[in-house]
Coordinates of C-alpha atoms in Angstrom, one line a residue:
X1 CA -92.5 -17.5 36.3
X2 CA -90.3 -19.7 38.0
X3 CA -88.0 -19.9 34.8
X4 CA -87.7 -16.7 34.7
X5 CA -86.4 -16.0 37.8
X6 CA -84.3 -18.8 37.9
X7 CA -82.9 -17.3 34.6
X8 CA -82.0 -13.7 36.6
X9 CA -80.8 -15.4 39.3
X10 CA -77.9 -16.9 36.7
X11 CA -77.2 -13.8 34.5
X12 CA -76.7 -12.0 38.5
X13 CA -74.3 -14.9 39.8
X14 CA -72.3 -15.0 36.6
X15 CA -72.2 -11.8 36.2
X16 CA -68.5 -11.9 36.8
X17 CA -67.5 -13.4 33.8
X18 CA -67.2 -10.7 31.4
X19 CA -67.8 -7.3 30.9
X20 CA -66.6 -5.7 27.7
X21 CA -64.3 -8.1 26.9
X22 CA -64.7 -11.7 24.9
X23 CA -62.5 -14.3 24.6
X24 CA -63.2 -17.3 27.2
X25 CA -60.7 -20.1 25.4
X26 CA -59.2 -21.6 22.3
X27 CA -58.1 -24.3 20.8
X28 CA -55.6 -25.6 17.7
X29 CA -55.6 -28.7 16.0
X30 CA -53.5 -29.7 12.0
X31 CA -54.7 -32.4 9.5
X32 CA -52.0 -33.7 7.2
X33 CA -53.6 -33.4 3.7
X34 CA -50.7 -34.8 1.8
X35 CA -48.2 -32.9 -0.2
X36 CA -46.3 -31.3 2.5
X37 CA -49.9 -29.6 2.8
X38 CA -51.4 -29.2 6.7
X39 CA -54.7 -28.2 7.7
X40 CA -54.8 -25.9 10.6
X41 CA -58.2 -25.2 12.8
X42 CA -58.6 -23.0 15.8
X43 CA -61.6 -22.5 17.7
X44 CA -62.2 -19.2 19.9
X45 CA -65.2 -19.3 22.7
X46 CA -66.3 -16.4 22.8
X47 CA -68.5 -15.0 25.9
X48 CA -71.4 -13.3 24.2
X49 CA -71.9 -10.2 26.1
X50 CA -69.0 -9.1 25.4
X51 CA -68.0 -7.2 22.1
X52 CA -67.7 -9.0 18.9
X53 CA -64.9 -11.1 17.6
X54 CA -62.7 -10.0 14.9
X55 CA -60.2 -11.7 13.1
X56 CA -57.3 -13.0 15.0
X57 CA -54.2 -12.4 14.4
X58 CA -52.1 -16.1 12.9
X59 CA -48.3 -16.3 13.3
X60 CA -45.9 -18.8 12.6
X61 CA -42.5 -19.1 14.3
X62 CA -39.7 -21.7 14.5
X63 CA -37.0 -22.7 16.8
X64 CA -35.9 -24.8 20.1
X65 CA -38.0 -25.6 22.7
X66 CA -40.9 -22.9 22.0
X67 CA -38.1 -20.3 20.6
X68 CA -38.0 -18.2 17.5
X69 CA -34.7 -17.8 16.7
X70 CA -36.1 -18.9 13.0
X71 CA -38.3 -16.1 12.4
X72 CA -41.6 -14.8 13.3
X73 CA -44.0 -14.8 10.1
X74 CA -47.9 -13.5 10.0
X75 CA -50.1 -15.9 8.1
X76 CA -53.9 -15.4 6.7
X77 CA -56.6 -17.5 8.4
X78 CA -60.4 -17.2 7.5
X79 CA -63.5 -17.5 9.9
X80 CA -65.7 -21.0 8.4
X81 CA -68.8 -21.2 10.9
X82 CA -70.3 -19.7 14.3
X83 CA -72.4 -21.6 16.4
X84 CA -74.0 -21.1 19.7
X85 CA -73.0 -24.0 22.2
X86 CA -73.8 -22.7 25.7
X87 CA -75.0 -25.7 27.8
X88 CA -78.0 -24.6 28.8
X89 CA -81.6 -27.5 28.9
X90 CA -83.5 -27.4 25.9
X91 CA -86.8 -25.9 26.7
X92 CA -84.5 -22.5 27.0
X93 CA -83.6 -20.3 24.1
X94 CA -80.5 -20.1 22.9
X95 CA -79.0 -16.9 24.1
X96 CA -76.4 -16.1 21.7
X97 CA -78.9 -14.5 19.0
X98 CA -78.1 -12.4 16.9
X99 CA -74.5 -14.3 16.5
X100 CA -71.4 -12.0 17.2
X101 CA -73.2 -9.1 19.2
X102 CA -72.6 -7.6 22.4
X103 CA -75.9 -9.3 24.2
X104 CA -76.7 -8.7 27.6
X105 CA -77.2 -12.4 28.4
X106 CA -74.7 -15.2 29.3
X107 CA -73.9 -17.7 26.8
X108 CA -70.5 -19.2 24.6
X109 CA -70.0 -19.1 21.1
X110 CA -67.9 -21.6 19.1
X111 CA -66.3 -19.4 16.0
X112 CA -64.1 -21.6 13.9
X113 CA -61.7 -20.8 12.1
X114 CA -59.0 -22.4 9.7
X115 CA -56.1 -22.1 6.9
X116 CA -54.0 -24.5 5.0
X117 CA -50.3 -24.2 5.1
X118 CA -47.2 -25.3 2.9
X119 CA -43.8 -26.6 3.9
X120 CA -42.9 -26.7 0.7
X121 CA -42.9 -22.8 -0.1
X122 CA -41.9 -20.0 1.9
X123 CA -41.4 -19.4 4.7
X124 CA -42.2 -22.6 6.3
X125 CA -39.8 -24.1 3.7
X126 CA -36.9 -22.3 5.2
X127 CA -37.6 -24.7 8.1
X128 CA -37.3 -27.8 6.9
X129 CA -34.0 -29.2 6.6
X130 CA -32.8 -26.8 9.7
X131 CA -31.9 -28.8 12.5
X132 CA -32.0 -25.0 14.8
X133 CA -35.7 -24.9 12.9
X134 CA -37.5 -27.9 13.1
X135 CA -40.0 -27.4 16.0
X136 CA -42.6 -25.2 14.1
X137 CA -45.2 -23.6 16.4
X138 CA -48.5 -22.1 15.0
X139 CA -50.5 -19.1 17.2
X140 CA -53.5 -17.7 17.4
X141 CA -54.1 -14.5 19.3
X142 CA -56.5 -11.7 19.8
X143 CA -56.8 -8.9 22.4
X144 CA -58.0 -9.5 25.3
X145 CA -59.3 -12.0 28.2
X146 CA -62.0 -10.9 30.3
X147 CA -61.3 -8.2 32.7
X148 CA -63.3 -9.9 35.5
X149 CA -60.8 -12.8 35.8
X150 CA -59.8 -12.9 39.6
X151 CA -56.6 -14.8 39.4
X152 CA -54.4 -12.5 37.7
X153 CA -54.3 -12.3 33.7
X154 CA -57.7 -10.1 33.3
X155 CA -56.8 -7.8 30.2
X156 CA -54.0 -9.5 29.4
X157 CA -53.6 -10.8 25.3
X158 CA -55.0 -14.3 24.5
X159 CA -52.8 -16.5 22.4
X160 CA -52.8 -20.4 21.9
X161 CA -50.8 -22.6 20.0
X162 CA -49.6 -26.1 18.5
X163 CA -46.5 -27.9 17.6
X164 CA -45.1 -29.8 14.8
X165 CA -42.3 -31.3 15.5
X166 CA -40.1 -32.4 12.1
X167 CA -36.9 -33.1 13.3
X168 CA -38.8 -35.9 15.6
X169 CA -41.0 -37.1 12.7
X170 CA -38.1 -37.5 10.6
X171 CA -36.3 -39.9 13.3
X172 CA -39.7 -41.9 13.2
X173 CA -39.4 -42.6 9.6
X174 CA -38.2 -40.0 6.9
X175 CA -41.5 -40.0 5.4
X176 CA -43.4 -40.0 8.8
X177 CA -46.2 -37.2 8.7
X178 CA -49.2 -36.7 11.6
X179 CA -52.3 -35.7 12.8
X180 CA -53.0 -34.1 15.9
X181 CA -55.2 -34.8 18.4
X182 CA -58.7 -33.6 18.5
X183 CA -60.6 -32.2 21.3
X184 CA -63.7 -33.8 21.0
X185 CA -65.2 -32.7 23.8
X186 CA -66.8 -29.2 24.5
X187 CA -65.2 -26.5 26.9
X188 CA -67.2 -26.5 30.1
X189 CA -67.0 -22.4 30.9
X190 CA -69.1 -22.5 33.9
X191 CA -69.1 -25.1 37.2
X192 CA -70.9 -24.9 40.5
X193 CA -69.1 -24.0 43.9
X194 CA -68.5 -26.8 46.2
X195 CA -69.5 -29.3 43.6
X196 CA -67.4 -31.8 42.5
X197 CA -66.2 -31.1 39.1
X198 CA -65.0 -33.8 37.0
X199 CA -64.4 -33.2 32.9
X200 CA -62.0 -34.3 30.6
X201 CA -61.7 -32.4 27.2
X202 CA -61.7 -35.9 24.9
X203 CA -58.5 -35.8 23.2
X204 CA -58.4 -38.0 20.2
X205 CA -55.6 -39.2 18.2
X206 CA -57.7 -42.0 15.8
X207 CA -55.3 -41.1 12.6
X208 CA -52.1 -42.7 14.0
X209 CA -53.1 -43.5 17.8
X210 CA -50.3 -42.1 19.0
X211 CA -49.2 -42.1 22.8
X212 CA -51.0 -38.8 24.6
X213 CA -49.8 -37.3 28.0
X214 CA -51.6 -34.2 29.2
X215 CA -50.0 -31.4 31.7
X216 CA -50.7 -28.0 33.1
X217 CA -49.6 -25.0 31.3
X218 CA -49.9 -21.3 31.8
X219 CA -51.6 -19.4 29.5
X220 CA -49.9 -17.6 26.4
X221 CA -49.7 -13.3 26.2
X222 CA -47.9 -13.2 22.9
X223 CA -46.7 -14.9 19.8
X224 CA -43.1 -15.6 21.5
X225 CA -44.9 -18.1 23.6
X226 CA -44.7 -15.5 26.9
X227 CA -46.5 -16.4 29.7
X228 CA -49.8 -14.8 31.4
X229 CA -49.0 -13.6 35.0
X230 CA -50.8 -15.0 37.7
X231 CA -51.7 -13.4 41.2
X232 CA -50.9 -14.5 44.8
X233 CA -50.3 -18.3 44.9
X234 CA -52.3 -18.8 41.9
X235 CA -50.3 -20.5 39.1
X236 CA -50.7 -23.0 36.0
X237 CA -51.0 -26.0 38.5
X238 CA -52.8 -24.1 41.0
X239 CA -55.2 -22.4 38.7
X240 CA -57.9 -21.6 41.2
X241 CA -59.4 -22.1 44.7
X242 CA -59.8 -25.7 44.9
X243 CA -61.1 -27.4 48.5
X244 CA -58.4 -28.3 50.8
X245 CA -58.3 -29.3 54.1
X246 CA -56.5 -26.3 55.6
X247 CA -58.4 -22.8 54.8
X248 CA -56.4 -20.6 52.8
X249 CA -54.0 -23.1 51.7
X250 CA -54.8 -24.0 47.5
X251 CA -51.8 -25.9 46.8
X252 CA -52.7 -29.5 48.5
X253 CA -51.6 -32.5 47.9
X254 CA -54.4 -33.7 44.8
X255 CA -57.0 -36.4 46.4
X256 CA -59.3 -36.9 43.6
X257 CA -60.9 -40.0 45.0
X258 CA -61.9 -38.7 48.0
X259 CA -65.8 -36.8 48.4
X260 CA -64.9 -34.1 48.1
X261 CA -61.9 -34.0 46.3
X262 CA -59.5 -32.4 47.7
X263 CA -56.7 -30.1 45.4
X264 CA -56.4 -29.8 42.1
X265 CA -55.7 -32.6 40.1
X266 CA -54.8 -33.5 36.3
X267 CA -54.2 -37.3 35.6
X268 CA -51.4 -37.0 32.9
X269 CA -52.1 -40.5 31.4
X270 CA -56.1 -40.1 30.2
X271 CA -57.2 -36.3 31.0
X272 CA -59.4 -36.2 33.3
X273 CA -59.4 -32.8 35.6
X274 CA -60.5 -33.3 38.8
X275 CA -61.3 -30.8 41.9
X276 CA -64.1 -28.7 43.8
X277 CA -64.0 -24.9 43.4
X278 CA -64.5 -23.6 47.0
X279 CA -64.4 -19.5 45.8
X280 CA -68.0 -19.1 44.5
X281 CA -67.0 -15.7 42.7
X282 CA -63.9 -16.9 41.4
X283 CA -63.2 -16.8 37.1
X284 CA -59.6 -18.6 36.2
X285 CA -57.7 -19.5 33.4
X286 CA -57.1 -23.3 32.8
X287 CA -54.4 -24.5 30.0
X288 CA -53.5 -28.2 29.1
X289 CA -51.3 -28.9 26.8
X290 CA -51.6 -32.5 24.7
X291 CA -48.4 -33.9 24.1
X292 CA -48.2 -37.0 21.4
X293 CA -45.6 -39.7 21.1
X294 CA -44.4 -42.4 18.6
X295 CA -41.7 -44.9 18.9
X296 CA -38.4 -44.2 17.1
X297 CA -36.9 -47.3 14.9
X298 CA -34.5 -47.5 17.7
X299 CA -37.0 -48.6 20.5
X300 CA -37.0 -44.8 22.1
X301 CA -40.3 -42.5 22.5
X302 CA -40.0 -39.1 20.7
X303 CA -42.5 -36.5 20.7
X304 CA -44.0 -35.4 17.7
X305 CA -46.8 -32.8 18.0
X306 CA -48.2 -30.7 20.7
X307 CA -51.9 -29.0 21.1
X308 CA -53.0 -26.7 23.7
X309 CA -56.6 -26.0 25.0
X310 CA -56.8 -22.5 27.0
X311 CA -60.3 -22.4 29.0
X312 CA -62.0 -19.7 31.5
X313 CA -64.0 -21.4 34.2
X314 CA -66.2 -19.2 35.8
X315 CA -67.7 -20.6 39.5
X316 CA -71.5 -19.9 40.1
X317 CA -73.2 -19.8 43.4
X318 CA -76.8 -20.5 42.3
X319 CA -76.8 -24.4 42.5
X320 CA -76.7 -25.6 45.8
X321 CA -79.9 -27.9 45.2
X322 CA -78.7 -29.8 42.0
X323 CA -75.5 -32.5 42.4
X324 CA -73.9 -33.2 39.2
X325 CA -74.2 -36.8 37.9
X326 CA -71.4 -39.3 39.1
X327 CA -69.8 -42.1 36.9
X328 CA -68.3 -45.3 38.5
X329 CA -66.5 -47.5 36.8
X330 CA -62.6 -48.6 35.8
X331 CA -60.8 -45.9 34.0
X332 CA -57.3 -48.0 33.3
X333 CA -58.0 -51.5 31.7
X334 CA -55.5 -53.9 30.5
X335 CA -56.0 -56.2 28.2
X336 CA -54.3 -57.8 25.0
X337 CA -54.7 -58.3 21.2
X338 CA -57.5 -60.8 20.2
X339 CA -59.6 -59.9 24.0
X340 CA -62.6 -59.6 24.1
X341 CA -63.4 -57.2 26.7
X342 CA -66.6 -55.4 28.4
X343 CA -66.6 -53.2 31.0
X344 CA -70.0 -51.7 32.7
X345 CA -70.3 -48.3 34.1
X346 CA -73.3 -46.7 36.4
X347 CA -74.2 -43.3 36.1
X348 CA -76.1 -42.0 39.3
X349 CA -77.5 -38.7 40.1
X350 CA -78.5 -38.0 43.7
X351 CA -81.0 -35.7 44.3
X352 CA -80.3 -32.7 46.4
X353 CA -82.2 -31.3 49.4
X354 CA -84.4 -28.9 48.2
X355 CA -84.6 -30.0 44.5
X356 CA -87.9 -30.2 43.3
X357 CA -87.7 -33.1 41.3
X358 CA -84.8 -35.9 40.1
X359 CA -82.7 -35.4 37.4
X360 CA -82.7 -37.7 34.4
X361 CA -79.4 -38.3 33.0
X362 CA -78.6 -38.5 29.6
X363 CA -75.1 -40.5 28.5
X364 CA -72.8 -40.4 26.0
X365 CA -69.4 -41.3 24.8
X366 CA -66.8 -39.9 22.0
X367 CA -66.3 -43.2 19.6
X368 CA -62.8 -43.1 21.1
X369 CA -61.9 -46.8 20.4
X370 CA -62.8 -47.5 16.5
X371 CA -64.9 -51.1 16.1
X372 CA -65.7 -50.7 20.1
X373 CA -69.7 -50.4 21.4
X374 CA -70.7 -48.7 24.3
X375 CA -74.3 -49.5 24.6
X376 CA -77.3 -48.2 27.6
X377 CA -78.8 -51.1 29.2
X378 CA -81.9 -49.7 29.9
X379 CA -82.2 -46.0 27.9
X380 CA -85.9 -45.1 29.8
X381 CA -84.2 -45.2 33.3
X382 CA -84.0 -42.0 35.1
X383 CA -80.0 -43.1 36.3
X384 CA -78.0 -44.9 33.9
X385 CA -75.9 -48.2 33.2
X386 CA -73.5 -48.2 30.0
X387 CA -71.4 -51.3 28.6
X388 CA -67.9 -50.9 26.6
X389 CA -67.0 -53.4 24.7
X390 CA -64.3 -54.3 22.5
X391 CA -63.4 -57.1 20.1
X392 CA -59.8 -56.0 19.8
X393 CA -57.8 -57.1 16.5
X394 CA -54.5 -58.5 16.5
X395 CA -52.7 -56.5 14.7
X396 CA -52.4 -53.3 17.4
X397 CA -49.6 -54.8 19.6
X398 CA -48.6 -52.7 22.7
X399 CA -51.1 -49.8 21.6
X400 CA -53.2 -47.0 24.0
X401 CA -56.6 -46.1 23.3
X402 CA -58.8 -43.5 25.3
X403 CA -62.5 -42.5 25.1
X404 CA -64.5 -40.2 27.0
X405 CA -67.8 -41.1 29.0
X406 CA -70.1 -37.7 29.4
X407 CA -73.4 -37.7 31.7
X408 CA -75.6 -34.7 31.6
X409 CA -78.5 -34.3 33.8
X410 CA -81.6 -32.2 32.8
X411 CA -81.6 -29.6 35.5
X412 CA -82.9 -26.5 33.9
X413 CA -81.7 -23.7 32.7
X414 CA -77.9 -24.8 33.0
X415 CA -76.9 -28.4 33.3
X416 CA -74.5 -29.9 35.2
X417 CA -72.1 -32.1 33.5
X418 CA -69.4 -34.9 34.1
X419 CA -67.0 -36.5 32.1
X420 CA -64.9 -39.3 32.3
X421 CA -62.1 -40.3 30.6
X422 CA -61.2 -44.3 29.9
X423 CA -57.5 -45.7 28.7
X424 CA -57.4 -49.2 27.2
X425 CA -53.6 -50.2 27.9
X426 CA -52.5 -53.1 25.2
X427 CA -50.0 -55.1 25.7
X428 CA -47.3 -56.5 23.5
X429 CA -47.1 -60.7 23.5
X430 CA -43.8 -60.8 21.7
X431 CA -41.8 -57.9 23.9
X432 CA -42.7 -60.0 26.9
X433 CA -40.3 -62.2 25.4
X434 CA -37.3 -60.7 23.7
X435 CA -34.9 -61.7 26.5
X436 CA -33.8 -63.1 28.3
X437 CA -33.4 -66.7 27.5
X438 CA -36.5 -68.7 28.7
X439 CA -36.8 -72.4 30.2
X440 CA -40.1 -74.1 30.1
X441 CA -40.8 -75.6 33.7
X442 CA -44.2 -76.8 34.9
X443 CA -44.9 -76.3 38.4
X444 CA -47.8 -78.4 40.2
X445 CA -50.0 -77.0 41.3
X446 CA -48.6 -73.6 41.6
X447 CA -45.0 -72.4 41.9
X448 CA -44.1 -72.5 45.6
X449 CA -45.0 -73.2 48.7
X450 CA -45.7 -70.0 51.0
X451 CA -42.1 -69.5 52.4
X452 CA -40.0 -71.2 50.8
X453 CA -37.0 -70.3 48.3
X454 CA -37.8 -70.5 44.6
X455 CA -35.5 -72.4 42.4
X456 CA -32.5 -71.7 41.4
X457 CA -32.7 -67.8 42.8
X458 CA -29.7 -66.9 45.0
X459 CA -29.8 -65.8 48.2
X460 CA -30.6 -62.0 47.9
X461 CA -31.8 -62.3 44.2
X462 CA -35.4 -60.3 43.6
X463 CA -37.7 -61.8 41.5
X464 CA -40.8 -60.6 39.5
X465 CA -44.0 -62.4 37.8
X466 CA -45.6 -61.9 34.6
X467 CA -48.6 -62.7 32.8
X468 CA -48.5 -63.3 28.8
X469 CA -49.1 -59.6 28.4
X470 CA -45.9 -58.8 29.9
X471 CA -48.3 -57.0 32.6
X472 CA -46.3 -57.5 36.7
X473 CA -48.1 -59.3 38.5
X474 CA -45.8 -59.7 41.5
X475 CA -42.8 -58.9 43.1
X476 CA -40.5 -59.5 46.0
X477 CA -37.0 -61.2 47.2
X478 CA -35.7 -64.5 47.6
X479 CA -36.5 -64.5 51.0
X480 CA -40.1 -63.7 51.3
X481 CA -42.9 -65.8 50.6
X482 CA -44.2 -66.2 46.9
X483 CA -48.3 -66.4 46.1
X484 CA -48.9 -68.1 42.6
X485 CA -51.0 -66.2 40.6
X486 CA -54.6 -67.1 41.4
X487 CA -56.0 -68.0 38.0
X488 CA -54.4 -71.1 36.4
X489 CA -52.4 -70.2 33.2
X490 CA -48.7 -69.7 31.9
X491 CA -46.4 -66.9 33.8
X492 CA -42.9 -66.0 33.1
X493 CA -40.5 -65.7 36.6
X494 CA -37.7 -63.0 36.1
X495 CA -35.0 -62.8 37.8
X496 CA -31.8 -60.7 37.0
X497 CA -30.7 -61.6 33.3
X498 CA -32.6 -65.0 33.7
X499 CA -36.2 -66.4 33.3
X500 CA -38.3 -69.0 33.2
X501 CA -42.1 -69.9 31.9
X502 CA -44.1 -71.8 34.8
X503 CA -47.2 -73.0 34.1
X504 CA -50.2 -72.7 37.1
X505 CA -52.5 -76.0 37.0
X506 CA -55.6 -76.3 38.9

């Protein structure tokens, strides 16, 4: 009995989200088969009491910076598989049955789609070799978003898209081809006001592990890229009613460490979304879009390939006595070819007031970092304690890698979620030491004295400290007092257009 009530009591809350209308997000991702030959793959959520999907429309344009000056082309793309995926515990029925039906429950389905396209026939061959029509942008749309969105693009078309860039691929090397990255995480549709709510979606490049940087976008309208319109203050970076410390005000300066966090926050290097919804009946649009890098022959970064993911969140007011699971733990780590690294992370889960019984938290991560481990110390435990570690080879100089760490408690019937997202900087030994000219000196037993000058800087000069890695250390002027590094080791001094190795003994 309880079930079931708890069950009403979450179609009632959410019943906001949709009403005859469908689509909740999308995403696009390409595989390079070979042959001038891509894979394309887009997958539609689709809100399940709302009416049934249909095939989407698929376009292809070309031009500068999102343009289509080259054309606008329609393209055929077939539906492969349909799965239900709402994240509900699993003692509860799936709800989305039978698949694509207007149902009067609440759950997301995953409908995938794909197609293979050609640069070497028409017309994505009339783009190649154009300078005007290198940056080819694929889009999938369909009509329409749900009309119970409160922050302004309710009824308005759903598109989404990615990028190839050729022109760019071509200044990498003039056979250089790539893969984008893949979203191996699912959408999280639904998220409990004033809760924390921390995700990332788990892009992965593992093909070519390329450089990733994430930003906010608005939502697409059309096949020319056009953007949704949003209401009031609402925008792409301020997609929804986040918690900040002045009522009324959603456009804070993002505090994602503190509890609560306070804005909204995207960390453009590894993902991760970070705020607190604060408008318990509020349903918003949230796009990032994935941008991937590779270095040009000549030393400079070029992009090569965008992705977008487009996401409704919808903000129930039905879980004040469940507290999403919380992971602690370094998210940036440094570290160098031939390292062997491990880093442990705790995954706690504090029990509300008025729950009636602790959560058990299950934990999880992508396989971000090929050859890596991440390993439960203890899998029984009701709270949780993971370790990542990673032989790394010597061969991946001056490389990122990212993975994703997801914690899911077993509140029941919809679970609360969190995921973290993890960057593994590498450093590059020999760029640490492409110039200047270097002097070995070995300083005993460190390289000055607090307060006095170092040698042979002039008066004025700054000066900086590096480990191996070419990772700063320190930093500072002539003047000011210098602290040796506090492990013993080798360290390069920089100063100006000079340098010199120093060597810390114990």
């Amino acid at each position: 009995m309880r079930k079931i009530i708890m069950i009403a009591v979450l179609l009632l809350a959410c019943s906001q989200i949709a009403k005859a209308t469908h689509l909740m997000g999308s995403d696009m991702q390409y595989t390079y088969l070979g042959n001038s030959k891509y894979r394309i793959t887009a997958k539609i959520y689709r809100d399940c009491r709302g009416i049934p999907m249909t095939t989407p429309s698929f376009v292809v344009t070309a031009g500068k910076n999102g343009g289509t000056t080259c054309g606008v082309y329609t393209l055929a793309i077939k539906l492969r598989s349909i799965r239900d995926i709402t994240p509900i515990c699993s003692t509860q029925p799936k709800p989305c049955s039978p698949q694509n039906t207007m149902l009067g429950k609440l759950g997301v389905e995953e409908h995938i789609y794909d197609t293979v396209v050609d640069f070497s026939v028409a017309p994505l061959s009339n783009f190649v070799g154009n300078a005007s029509c290198e940056e080819v942008n694929f889009l999938l749309g369909q009509c329409c978003r749900n009309t119970s969105i409160t922050t302004g693009p309710a009824n308005q078309e759903f598109w989404t898209s990615c990028t190839i860039n050729l022109a760019n691929l071509k200044s990498v090397s003039p056979a250089a081809t790539n893969n984008s990255p893949k979203f191996s995480n699912f959408p999280i549709i639904v998220t409990c006001c004033n809760k924390p709510y921390r995700y990332n979606h788990g892009s992965m490049d593992s093909a070519e592990q390329d450089s990733i940087s994430y930003r906010l976008v608005p939502g697409l309208r059309s096949n020319t890229s056009t953007p949704v319109n949003y209401s009031g203050s609402f925008s792409e970076k301020y997609p929804l009613t986040a918690y900040c410390p002045t009522p009324g005000v959603i456009n804070c300066t993002p505090k994602p460490s503190l509890n609560p966090p306070q804005g909204f926050f995207l960390d453009t290097a590894n993902g991760d979304l970070v705020f607190t919804p604060v408008n318990c009946v509020e349903v918003a649009v949230v796009a990032i879009e994935v941008t991937e890098y590779r270095k040009a022959p000549t030393g400079t970064w070029v992009w090569i390939g965008k992705s977008r993911r487009d996401i409704e969140i919808a903000i129930r007011n039905d879980c004040d006595n469940n507290n999403p699971p919380v992971i602690t733990g370094t998210r940036k780590i440094y570290a160098c070819p031939g390292d062997s690294i491990c880093y442990t992370y705790t995954i706690s889960d504090t029990t509300a007031k008025g729950q009636s019984k602790p959560d058990t938290v299950s934990v999880a991560w992508n396989k971000g970092v090929a050859g890596a481990i991440f390993k439960i110390k203890d899998a029984k435990s009701r709270e949780k304690e993971a370790v990542f570690c990673w032989k790394i080879p010597q061969d991946i100089q001056g490389q990122t890698f990212n993975f994703t760490i997801t914690a899911e408690d077993d509140a029941c019937p919809l679970k609360n979620m969190t995921i973290a997202g993890v960057n593994v900087y590498l450093c590059d030994r020999l760029a640490a030491f492409k110039k200047p000219q270097i002097q070995s000196l070995r300083i005993y037993p460190q390289p000055c004295t607090a307060g006095q000058p170092l040698w042979g800087l002039k008066q004025g000069s700054t000066w900086e400290i590096y480990d191996l890695c070419g990772r700063k250390m320190y930093s500072g002027k002539e003047a000011e007092a210098l602290f040796a590094p506090t492990k013993p080791g080798i360290y390069l001094l920089r100063s100006g257009q000079s340098a010199t190795m120093i060597e810390v003994i114990p």
